[in-house]
PDB file of C-alpha atoms in Angstrom:
ATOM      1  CA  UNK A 266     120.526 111.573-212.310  1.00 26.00           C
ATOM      2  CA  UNK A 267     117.246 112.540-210.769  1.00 26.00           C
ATOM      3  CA  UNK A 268     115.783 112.247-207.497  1.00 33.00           C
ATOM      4  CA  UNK A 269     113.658 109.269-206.784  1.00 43.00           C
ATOM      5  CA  UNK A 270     110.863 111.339-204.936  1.00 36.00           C
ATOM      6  CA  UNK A 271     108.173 109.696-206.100  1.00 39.00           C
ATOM      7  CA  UNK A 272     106.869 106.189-205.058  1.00 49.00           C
ATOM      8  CA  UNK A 273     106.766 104.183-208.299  1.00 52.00           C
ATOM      9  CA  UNK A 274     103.486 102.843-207.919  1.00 54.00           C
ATOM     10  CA  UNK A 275     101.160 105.061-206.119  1.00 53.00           C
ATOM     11  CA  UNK A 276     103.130 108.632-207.842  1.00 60.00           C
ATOM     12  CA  UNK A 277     102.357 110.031-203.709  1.00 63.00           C
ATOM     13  CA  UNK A 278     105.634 111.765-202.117  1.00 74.00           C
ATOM     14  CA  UNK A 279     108.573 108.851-201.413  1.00 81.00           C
ATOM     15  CA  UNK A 280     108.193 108.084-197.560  1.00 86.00           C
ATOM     16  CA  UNK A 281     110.407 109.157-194.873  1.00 89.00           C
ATOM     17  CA  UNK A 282     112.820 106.194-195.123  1.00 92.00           C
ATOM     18  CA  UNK A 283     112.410 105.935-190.688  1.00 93.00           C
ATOM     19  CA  UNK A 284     108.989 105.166-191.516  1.00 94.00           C
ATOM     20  CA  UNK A 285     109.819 102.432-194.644  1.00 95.00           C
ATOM     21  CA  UNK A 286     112.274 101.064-192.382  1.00 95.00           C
ATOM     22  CA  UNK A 287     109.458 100.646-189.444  1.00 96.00           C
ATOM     23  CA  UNK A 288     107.760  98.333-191.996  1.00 97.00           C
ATOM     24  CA  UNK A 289     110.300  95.694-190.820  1.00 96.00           C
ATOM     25  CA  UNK A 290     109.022  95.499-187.941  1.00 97.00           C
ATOM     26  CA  UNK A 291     105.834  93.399-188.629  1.00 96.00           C
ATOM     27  CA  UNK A 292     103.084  93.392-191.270  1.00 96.00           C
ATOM     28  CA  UNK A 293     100.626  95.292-188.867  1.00 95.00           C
ATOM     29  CA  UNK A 294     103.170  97.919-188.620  1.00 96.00           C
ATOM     30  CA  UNK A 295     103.332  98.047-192.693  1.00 95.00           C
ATOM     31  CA  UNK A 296      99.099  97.593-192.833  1.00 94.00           C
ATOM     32  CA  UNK A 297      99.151 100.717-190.179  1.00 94.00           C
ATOM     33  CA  UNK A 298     101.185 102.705-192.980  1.00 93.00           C
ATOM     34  CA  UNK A 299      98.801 104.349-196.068  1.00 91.00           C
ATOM     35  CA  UNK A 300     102.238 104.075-197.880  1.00 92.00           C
ATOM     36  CA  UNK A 301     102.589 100.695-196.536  1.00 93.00           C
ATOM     37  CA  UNK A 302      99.826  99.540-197.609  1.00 93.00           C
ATOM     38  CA  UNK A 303     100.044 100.997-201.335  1.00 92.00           C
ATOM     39  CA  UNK A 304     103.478  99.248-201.397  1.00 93.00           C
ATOM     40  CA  UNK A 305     102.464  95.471-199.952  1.00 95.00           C
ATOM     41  CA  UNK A 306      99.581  95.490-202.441  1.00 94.00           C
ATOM     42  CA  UNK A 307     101.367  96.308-205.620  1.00 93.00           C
ATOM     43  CA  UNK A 308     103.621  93.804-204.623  1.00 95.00           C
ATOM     44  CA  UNK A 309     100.632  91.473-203.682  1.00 95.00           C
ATOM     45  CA  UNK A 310      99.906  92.415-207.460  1.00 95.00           C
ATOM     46  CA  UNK A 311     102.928  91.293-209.003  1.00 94.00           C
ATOM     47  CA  UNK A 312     103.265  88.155-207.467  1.00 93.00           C
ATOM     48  CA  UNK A 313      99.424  87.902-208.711  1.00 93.00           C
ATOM     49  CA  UNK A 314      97.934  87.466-205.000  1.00 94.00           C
ATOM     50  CA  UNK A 315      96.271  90.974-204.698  1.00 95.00           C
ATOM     51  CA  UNK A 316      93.599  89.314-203.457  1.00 97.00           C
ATOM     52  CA  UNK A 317      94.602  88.582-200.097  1.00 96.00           C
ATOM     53  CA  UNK A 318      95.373  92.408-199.132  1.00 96.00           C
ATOM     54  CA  UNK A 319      91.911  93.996-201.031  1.00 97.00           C
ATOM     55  CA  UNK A 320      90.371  91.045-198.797  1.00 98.00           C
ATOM     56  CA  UNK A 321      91.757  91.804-195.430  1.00 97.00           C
ATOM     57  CA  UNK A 322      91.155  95.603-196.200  1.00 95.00           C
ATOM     58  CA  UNK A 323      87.323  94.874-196.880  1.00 97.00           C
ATOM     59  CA  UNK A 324      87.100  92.739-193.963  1.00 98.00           C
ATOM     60  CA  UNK A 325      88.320  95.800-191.674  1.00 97.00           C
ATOM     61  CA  UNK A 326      86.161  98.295-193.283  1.00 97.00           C
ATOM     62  CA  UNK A 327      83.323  96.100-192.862  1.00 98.00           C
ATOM     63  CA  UNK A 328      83.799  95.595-188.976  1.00 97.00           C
ATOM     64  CA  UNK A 329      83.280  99.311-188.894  1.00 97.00           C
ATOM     65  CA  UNK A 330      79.810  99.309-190.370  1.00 97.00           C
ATOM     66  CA  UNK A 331      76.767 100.568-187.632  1.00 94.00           C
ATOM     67  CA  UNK A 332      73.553  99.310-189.661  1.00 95.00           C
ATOM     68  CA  UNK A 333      71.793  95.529-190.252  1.00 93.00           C
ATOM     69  CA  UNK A 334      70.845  96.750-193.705  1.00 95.00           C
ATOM     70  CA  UNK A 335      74.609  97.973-194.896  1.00 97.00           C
ATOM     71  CA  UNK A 336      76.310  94.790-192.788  1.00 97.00           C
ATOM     72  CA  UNK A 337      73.839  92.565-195.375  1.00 96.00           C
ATOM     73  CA  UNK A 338      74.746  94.809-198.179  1.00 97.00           C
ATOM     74  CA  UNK A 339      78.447  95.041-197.688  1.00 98.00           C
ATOM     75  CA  UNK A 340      78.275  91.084-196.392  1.00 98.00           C
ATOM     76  CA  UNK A 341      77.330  90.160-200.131  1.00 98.00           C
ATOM     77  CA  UNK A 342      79.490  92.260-202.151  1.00 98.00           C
ATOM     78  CA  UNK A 343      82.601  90.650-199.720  1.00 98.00           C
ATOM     79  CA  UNK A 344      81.158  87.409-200.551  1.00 98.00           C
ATOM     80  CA  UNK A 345      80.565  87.552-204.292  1.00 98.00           C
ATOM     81  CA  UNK A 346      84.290  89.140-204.884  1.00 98.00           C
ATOM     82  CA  UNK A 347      86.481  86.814-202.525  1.00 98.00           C
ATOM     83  CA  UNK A 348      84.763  84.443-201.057  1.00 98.00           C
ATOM     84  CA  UNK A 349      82.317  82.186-202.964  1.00 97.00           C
ATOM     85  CA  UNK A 350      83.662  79.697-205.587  1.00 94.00           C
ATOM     86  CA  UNK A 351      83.464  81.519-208.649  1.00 95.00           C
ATOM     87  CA  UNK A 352      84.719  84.739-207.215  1.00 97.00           C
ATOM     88  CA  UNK A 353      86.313  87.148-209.472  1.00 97.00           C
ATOM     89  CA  UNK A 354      89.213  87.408-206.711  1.00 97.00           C
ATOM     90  CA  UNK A 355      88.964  84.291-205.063  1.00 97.00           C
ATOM     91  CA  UNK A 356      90.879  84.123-201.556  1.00 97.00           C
ATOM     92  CA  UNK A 357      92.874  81.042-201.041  1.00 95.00           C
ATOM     93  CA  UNK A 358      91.270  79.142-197.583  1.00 97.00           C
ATOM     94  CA  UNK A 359      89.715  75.877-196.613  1.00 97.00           C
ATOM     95  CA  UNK A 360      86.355  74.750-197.687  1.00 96.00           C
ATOM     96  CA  UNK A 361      85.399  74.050-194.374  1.00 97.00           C
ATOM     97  CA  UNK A 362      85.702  78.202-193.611  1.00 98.00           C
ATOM     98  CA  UNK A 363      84.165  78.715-197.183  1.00 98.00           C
ATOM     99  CA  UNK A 364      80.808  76.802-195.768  1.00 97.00           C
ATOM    100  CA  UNK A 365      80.776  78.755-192.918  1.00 97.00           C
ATOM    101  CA  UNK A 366      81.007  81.973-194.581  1.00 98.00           C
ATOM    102  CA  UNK A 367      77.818  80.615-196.978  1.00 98.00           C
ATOM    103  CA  UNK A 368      75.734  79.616-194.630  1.00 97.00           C
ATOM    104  CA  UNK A 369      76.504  82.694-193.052  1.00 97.00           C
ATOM    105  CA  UNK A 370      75.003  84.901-195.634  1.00 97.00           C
ATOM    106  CA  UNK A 371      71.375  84.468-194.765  1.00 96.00           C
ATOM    107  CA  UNK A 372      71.951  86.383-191.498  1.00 96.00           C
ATOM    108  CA  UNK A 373      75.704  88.012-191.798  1.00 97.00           C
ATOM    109  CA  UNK A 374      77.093  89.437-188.475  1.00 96.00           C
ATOM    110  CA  UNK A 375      80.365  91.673-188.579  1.00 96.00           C
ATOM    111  CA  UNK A 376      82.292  88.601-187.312  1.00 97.00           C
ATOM    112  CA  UNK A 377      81.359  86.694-190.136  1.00 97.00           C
ATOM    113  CA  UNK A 378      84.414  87.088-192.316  1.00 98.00           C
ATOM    114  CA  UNK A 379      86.839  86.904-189.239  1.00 98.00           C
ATOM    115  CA  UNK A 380      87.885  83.412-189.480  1.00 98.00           C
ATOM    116  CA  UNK A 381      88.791  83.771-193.020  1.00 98.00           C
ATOM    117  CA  UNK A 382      90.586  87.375-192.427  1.00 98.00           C
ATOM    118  CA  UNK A 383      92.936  85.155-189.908  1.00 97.00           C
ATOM    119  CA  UNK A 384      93.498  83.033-192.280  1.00 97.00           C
ATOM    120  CA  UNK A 385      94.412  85.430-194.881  1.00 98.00           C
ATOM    121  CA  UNK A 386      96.497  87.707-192.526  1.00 97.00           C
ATOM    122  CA  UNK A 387      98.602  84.368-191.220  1.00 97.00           C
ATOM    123  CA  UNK A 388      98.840  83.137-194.974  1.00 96.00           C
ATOM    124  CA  UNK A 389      99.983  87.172-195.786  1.00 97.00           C
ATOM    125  CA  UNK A 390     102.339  87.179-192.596  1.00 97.00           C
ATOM    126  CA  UNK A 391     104.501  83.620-193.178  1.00 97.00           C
ATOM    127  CA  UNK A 392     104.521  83.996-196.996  1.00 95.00           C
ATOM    128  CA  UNK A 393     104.037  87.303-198.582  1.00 96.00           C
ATOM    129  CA  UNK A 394     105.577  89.773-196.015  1.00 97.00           C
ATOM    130  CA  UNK A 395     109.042  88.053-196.030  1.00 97.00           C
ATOM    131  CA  UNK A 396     109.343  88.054-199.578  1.00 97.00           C
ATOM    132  CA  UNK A 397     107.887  91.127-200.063  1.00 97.00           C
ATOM    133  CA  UNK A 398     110.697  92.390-197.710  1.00 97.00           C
ATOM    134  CA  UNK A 399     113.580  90.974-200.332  1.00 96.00           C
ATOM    135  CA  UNK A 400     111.699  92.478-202.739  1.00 95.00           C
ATOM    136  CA  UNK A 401     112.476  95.184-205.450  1.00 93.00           C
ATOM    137  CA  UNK A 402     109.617  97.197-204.155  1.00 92.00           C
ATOM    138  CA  UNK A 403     110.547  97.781-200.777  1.00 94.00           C
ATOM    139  CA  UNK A 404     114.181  97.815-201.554  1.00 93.00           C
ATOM    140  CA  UNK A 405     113.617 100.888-203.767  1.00 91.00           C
ATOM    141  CA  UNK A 406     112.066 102.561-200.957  1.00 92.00           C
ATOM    142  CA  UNK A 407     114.684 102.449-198.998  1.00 90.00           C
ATOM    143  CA  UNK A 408     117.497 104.006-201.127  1.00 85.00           C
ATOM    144  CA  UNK A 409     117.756 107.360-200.474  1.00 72.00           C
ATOM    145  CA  UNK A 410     116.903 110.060-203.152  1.00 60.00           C
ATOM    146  CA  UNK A 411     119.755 110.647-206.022  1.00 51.00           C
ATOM    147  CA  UNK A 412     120.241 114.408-206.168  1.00 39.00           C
ATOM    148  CA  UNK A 413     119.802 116.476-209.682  1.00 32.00           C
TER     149      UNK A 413
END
């Protein structure tokens, strides 16, 4: 047999199994992991809710943005891909957030998305992160490497 170095779906060295096994702990432990990250969205993609993780992962790079010009930019592009009706990757929330969020977009602050991220994160946390801890995925990651 040979080893199972490689993650199967990002082809980066296999994680320490201390640190796969810290991704029990709770999803912000996992989202704190590069790895863990790589693994809860092909997951995310299987289960056809990728979605939810590109969103949250927007929403935190966009909190990190310094200029009005790039917060309207970046503001749009989040809103066009997740967020308005006929997005390409449509998030799952309520319309009442969804009207917030567009009437938002004339004058988009960084804490414009934040209600929605919650939402997303709580919807990620109570359905997607227990199953994703059952699933093949993470299982795989923790079996240790089958020598030569």
């Amino acid at each position: 047999m040979y080893r199972k170095l490689f993650c199967c779906f990002c082809r980066a060295p296999k994680p320490p199994i201390d640190e796969v096994v810290s991704w029990r702990q709770s999803l912000k432990k996992l989202q704190e992991s590069k790895t863990g990250q790589l693994a809860f969205r092909e997951f995310l993609r299987t289960e056809y809710s990728e979605e939810n993780i590109l969103f949250w992962l927007a929403c935190e790079e966009y909190k990190t943005i310094t200029t009005s010009n790039e917060i309207a930019i970046a503001a749009k592009r989040i809103y066009a891909e997740f967020v308005h009706v006929d997005a390409p990757r449509q998030i799952n929330i309520d319309c009442g957030t969804r009207q917030e969020i567009t009437n938002s977009m004339s004058q988009p602050t960084l804490s414009c998305f934040d209600k929605a991220q919650r939402l997303i994160y709580k919807l990620m946390k109570k359905d997607c992160y227990p199953r994703f801890l059952k699933s093949e995925i993470y299982q795989g990651l923790l079996e240790p490497s089958e020598a030569r």
